[in-house]
Protein backbone atom coordinates (compact mmCIF):
# COMPACT_ATOMS: atom_id res chain seq x y z
CA UNK A 1 0.00 0.00 0.00
CA UNK A 2 2.82 2.37 -0.82
CA UNK A 3 0.59 4.86 -2.65
CA UNK A 4 -1.72 5.19 0.35
CA UNK A 5 1.23 5.47 2.74
CA UNK A 6 2.76 8.21 0.62
CA UNK A 7 -0.49 10.13 0.24
CA UNK A 8 -1.23 10.23 3.95
CA UNK A 9 2.38 10.74 5.10
CA UNK A 10 2.44 14.34 3.87
CA UNK A 11 -0.18 15.53 6.35
CA UNK A 12 -3.96 15.73 6.07
CA UNK A 13 -5.05 14.35 2.68
CA UNK A 14 -7.79 15.56 0.37
CA UNK A 15 -9.83 12.55 -0.74
CA UNK A 16 -12.19 13.37 -3.61
CA UNK A 17 -15.11 11.43 -5.11
CA UNK A 18 -16.72 11.58 -8.53
CA UNK A 19 -18.91 9.09 -10.38
CA UNK A 20 -17.47 7.17 -13.32
CA UNK A 21 -19.23 7.97 -16.57
CA UNK A 22 -20.67 11.26 -15.35
CA UNK A 23 -19.40 14.08 -17.55
CA UNK A 24 -15.90 13.86 -19.02
CA UNK A 25 -14.58 11.53 -16.34
CA UNK A 26 -10.96 11.40 -17.52
CA UNK A 27 -10.74 15.19 -17.69
CA UNK A 28 -12.37 15.53 -14.29
CA UNK A 29 -9.97 13.02 -12.73
CA UNK A 30 -7.02 14.93 -14.16
CA UNK A 31 -8.54 18.15 -12.84
CA UNK A 32 -8.80 16.70 -9.33
CA UNK A 33 -5.12 15.75 -9.37
CA UNK A 34 -4.14 19.15 -10.77
CA UNK A 35 -6.22 20.79 -8.04
CA UNK A 36 -4.32 18.98 -5.30
CA UNK A 37 -6.38 15.86 -4.53
CA UNK A 38 -4.25 13.27 -2.76
CA UNK A 39 -6.56 10.25 -3.10
CA UNK A 40 -9.27 9.66 -5.70
CA UNK A 41 -12.47 7.73 -5.15
CA UNK A 42 -14.22 6.72 -8.36
CA UNK A 43 -17.84 5.78 -7.91
CA UNK A 44 -19.24 2.78 -9.74
CA UNK A 45 -22.72 3.80 -10.91
CA UNK A 46 -25.50 1.63 -9.55
CA UNK A 47 -29.27 1.77 -9.70
CA UNK A 48 -29.85 1.59 -5.94
CA UNK A 49 -27.08 3.54 -4.17
CA UNK A 50 -28.50 3.28 -0.66
CA UNK A 51 -25.86 5.41 1.06
CA UNK A 52 -25.99 8.28 -1.40
CA UNK A 53 -28.02 11.46 -1.38
CA UNK A 54 -29.72 13.23 -4.30
CA UNK A 55 -26.58 14.60 -5.97
CA UNK A 56 -24.80 11.26 -6.28
CA UNK A 57 -28.04 9.43 -7.06
CA UNK A 58 -28.50 11.78 -10.02
CA UNK A 59 -24.90 11.23 -11.11
CA UNK A 60 -25.47 7.46 -11.06
CA UNK A 61 -28.50 7.87 -13.30
CA UNK A 62 -26.64 10.16 -15.71
CA UNK A 63 -23.77 7.68 -15.95
CA UNK A 64 -26.03 4.67 -16.40
CA UNK A 65 -28.09 6.60 -18.94
CA UNK A 66 -24.93 6.95 -21.04
CA UNK A 67 -24.46 3.17 -20.88
CA UNK A 68 -21.48 3.13 -18.51
CA UNK A 69 -20.40 -0.45 -17.80
CA UNK A 70 -18.02 -2.12 -15.38
CA UNK A 71 -15.63 -2.62 -18.30
CA UNK A 72 -15.74 1.12 -18.96
CA UNK A 73 -14.89 1.82 -15.32
CA UNK A 74 -11.84 -0.43 -15.40
CA UNK A 75 -10.73 1.21 -18.66
CA UNK A 76 -11.05 4.63 -16.99
CA UNK A 77 -9.09 3.34 -14.00
CA UNK A 78 -6.31 1.83 -16.10
CA UNK A 79 -5.94 5.01 -18.15
CA UNK A 80 -5.84 7.08 -14.94
CA UNK A 81 -3.12 4.84 -13.52
CA UNK A 82 -1.04 5.30 -16.67
CA UNK A 83 -1.34 9.09 -16.42
CA UNK A 84 -0.92 9.31 -12.64
CA UNK A 85 1.35 6.51 -11.41
CA UNK A 86 1.54 7.72 -7.80
CA UNK A 87 -2.02 8.84 -6.95
CA UNK A 88 -4.07 6.27 -4.99
CA UNK A 89 -7.27 5.24 -6.77
CA UNK A 90 -10.22 3.71 -4.95
CA UNK A 91 -13.35 2.21 -6.47
CA UNK A 92 -16.43 2.90 -4.36
CA UNK A 93 -19.75 1.26 -4.89
CA UNK A 94 -22.09 -1.58 -4.09
CA UNK A 95 -21.92 -5.35 -3.94
CA UNK A 96 -23.83 -6.35 -7.05
CA UNK A 97 -21.45 -4.95 -9.71
CA UNK A 98 -18.46 -6.11 -7.66
CA UNK A 99 -19.52 -9.70 -7.06
CA UNK A 100 -21.86 -10.68 -9.90
CA UNK A 101 -18.96 -12.22 -11.87
CA UNK A 102 -17.32 -13.52 -8.70
CA UNK A 103 -15.11 -11.66 -6.24
CA UNK A 104 -11.93 -13.18 -7.66
CA UNK A 105 -12.71 -11.79 -11.11
CA UNK A 106 -13.40 -8.33 -9.71
CA UNK A 107 -10.28 -8.33 -7.55
CA UNK A 108 -8.11 -9.43 -10.46
CA UNK A 109 -9.53 -6.69 -12.69
CA UNK A 110 -8.87 -4.12 -9.95
CA UNK A 111 -5.26 -5.24 -9.69
CA UNK A 112 -4.82 -5.23 -13.46
CA UNK A 113 -6.21 -1.67 -13.71
CA UNK A 114 -3.98 -0.37 -10.92
CA UNK A 115 -6.78 0.16 -8.39
CA UNK A 116 -5.40 0.51 -4.86
CA UNK A 117 -8.50 -0.02 -2.77
CA UNK A 118 -12.22 -0.80 -2.82
CA UNK A 119 -15.04 0.55 -0.68
CA UNK A 120 -18.09 -1.67 -0.87
CA UNK A 121 -20.88 0.06 1.01
CA UNK A 122 -23.20 -2.90 1.47
CA UNK A 123 -20.81 -5.73 2.32
CA UNK A 124 -20.18 -5.41 6.06
CA UNK A 125 -17.05 -6.73 7.72
CA UNK A 126 -18.99 -9.77 8.97
CA UNK A 127 -19.35 -10.82 5.31
CA UNK A 128 -15.68 -10.29 4.47
CA UNK A 129 -15.47 -13.61 2.63
CA UNK A 130 -17.81 -12.24 -0.06
CA UNK A 131 -15.14 -9.84 -1.35
CA UNK A 132 -12.39 -8.95 1.15
CA UNK A 133 -10.51 -12.24 0.91
CA UNK A 134 -10.23 -11.94 -2.88
CA UNK A 135 -9.19 -8.28 -2.72
CA UNK A 136 -6.40 -8.91 -0.22
CA UNK A 137 -5.17 -11.88 -2.26
CA UNK A 138 -4.91 -9.57 -5.27
CA UNK A 139 -3.08 -6.88 -3.32
CA UNK A 140 -6.08 -4.52 -3.23
CA UNK A 141 -7.08 -2.90 0.07
CA UNK A 142 -10.62 -3.47 1.39
CA UNK A 143 -11.38 -0.03 2.84
CA UNK A 144 -13.87 -0.22 5.66
CA UNK A 145 -16.49 2.21 6.90
CA UNK A 146 -16.99 3.22 10.51
CA UNK A 147 -20.01 5.27 11.55
CA UNK A 148 -21.36 7.10 14.60
CA UNK A 149 -23.11 3.84 15.54
CA UNK A 150 -19.97 1.67 15.35
CA UNK A 151 -19.46 0.84 19.00
CA UNK A 152 -16.39 -0.47 20.81
CA UNK A 153 -17.66 -4.05 20.58
CA UNK A 154 -17.96 -4.00 16.78
CA UNK A 155 -14.98 -1.82 15.88
CA UNK A 156 -12.44 -4.69 16.00
CA UNK A 157 -14.53 -6.57 13.42
CA UNK A 158 -14.59 -3.50 11.18
CA UNK A 159 -10.82 -3.15 11.40
CA UNK A 160 -10.03 -6.87 10.95
CA UNK A 161 -8.71 -7.27 7.41
CA UNK A 162 -9.10 -3.58 6.57
CA UNK A 163 -6.48 -1.72 4.57
CA UNK A 164 -5.61 1.57 2.95
CA UNK A 165 -7.44 3.89 5.32
CA UNK A 166 -10.49 3.86 7.55
CA UNK A 167 -13.41 5.90 6.22
CA UNK A 168 -15.36 7.53 9.04
CA UNK A 169 -18.92 8.30 7.91
CA UNK A 170 -19.54 11.28 10.15
CA UNK A 171 -23.35 11.28 10.00
CA UNK A 172 -25.96 8.57 10.41
CA UNK A 173 -27.49 9.29 7.03
CA UNK A 174 -26.78 9.71 3.32
CA UNK A 175 -24.16 11.67 1.43
CA UNK A 176 -24.33 15.37 0.79
CA UNK A 177 -27.02 16.59 3.18
CA UNK A 178 -26.33 16.68 6.92
CA UNK A 179 -23.14 17.92 8.53
CA UNK A 180 -21.82 16.47 11.78
CA UNK A 181 -20.83 18.74 14.64
CA UNK A 182 -17.07 19.29 14.84
CA UNK A 183 -16.96 18.14 18.47
CA UNK A 184 -18.52 14.79 17.59
CA UNK A 185 -16.02 14.33 14.73
CA UNK A 186 -13.10 15.10 17.04
CA UNK A 187 -14.30 12.58 19.62
CA UNK A 188 -14.90 9.90 17.01
CA UNK A 189 -11.54 10.38 15.28
CA UNK A 190 -9.69 10.19 18.61
CA UNK A 191 -11.53 6.95 19.43
CA UNK A 192 -10.76 5.43 16.03
CA UNK A 193 -7.11 6.46 15.99
CA UNK A 194 -6.64 4.81 19.36
CA UNK A 195 -7.84 1.54 17.82
CA UNK A 196 -5.94 1.47 14.51
CA UNK A 197 -2.75 2.54 12.79
CA UNK A 198 -4.67 3.09 9.56
CA UNK A 199 -5.17 6.71 8.52
CA UNK A 200 -8.67 7.96 9.38
CA UNK A 201 -10.48 9.97 6.71
CA UNK A 202 -13.77 11.73 7.46
CA UNK A 203 -16.56 12.15 4.92
CA UNK A 204 -20.29 12.74 4.36
CA UNK A 205 -21.59 16.30 4.55
CA UNK A 206 -18.28 18.08 3.90
CA UNK A 207 -19.05 20.82 1.40
CA UNK A 208 -16.79 23.83 1.99
CA UNK A 209 -13.07 24.55 2.47
CA UNK A 210 -13.85 25.91 5.92
CA UNK A 211 -15.50 22.67 7.02
CA UNK A 212 -12.67 20.66 5.49
CA UNK A 213 -10.02 22.70 7.30
CA UNK A 214 -11.67 22.17 10.67
CA UNK A 215 -11.85 18.41 10.16
CA UNK A 216 -8.27 18.28 8.87
CA UNK A 217 -7.01 19.58 12.20
CA UNK A 218 -7.86 16.21 13.76
CA UNK A 219 -8.26 13.68 10.91
CA UNK A 220 -5.74 12.19 8.51
CA UNK A 221 -7.96 12.90 5.53
CA UNK A 222 -11.13 14.68 4.46
CA UNK A 223 -13.50 13.22 1.86
CA UNK A 224 -15.50 15.51 -0.44
CA UNK A 225 -17.91 14.09 -3.00
CA UNK A 226 -21.36 15.60 -3.44
CA UNK A 227 -20.09 19.17 -3.82
CA UNK A 228 -17.85 18.04 -6.70
CA UNK A 229 -20.59 15.96 -8.27
CA UNK A 230 -22.87 19.02 -8.23
CA UNK A 231 -20.24 20.99 -10.18
CA UNK A 232 -20.20 18.25 -12.81
CA UNK A 233 -24.00 18.30 -12.93
CA UNK A 234 -23.96 22.06 -13.51
CA UNK A 235 -21.25 22.12 -16.19
CA UNK A 236 -21.49 18.73 -17.91
CA UNK A 237 -18.60 17.85 -20.17
CA UNK A 238 -17.06 21.30 -19.57
CA UNK A 239 -16.76 20.83 -15.82
CA UNK A 240 -13.02 20.11 -15.55
CA UNK A 241 -11.73 23.67 -14.95
CA UNK A 242 -14.45 24.25 -12.35
CA UNK A 243 -13.61 20.93 -10.68
CA UNK A 244 -9.94 21.85 -10.56
CA UNK A 245 -10.61 25.29 -9.11
CA UNK A 246 -12.84 23.94 -6.33
CA UNK A 247 -10.45 21.09 -5.57
CA UNK A 248 -7.65 23.63 -5.16
CA UNK A 249 -9.62 25.59 -2.56
CA UNK A 250 -10.22 22.36 -0.64
CA UNK A 251 -6.60 21.21 -0.94
CA UNK A 252 -5.24 24.56 0.22
CA UNK A 253 -7.57 24.53 3.23
CA UNK A 254 -6.80 20.93 4.19
CA UNK A 255 -3.06 21.03 3.60
CA UNK A 256 -2.72 24.23 5.60
CA UNK A 257 -4.99 23.20 8.45
CA UNK A 258 -2.41 21.81 10.85
CA UNK A 259 0.08 24.56 10.06
CA UNK A 260 -2.54 27.18 10.90
CA UNK A 261 -3.46 25.35 14.09
CA UNK A 262 0.16 25.14 15.27
C-alpha angles and dihedrals in degrees: 000000000000095000092055092045091051094046095052097038092072094065131269109002129218108227113192132193132203131160119253112243095020109120119327095336097184092051091046092050090051089048091054091053092046089050092056105265110161099193128024126212114196114198120222106220114240134174096234109036097174097183096048131093129220098287096055092037088058091047090053090053093047091050094046090046088060089053098252110179135190088255089056090052093053090048089052090048094049092048090048091051091052091052097040110031096174105041115099113239123201128188112216124191148091137311102254099066090040099050107026091095092037129278093259091058092049093046092049092050090050091052092046091051093048096250111163102196146002130218111198108186099197103041105084123205090258087066095048092134090067092070115337097076092054093046094052091047088055093048094253119132119238101218112207132210125228121189139188087269095053101111130197092263094057100035095084089057091051091051096043107105094359122139145176099031139330114253112214110203098209098200133048093236145052132312124281104015120071125044122212120230113260092235092057091049091051092050093047095047091050090051093048095045089053088058102044144030090215116108112259117225121188124214146158118081098021106135110148138050089241093057091044092052093052092051092045090062089071108017131069092228143009122217120212121181121135095051090056093044089054090055089054090048090053098046105028115193090356094060100103099092090046091048091051094049093050093044089054092055089051094045093049091050095047098041092049097043100094093040090054091047093051 
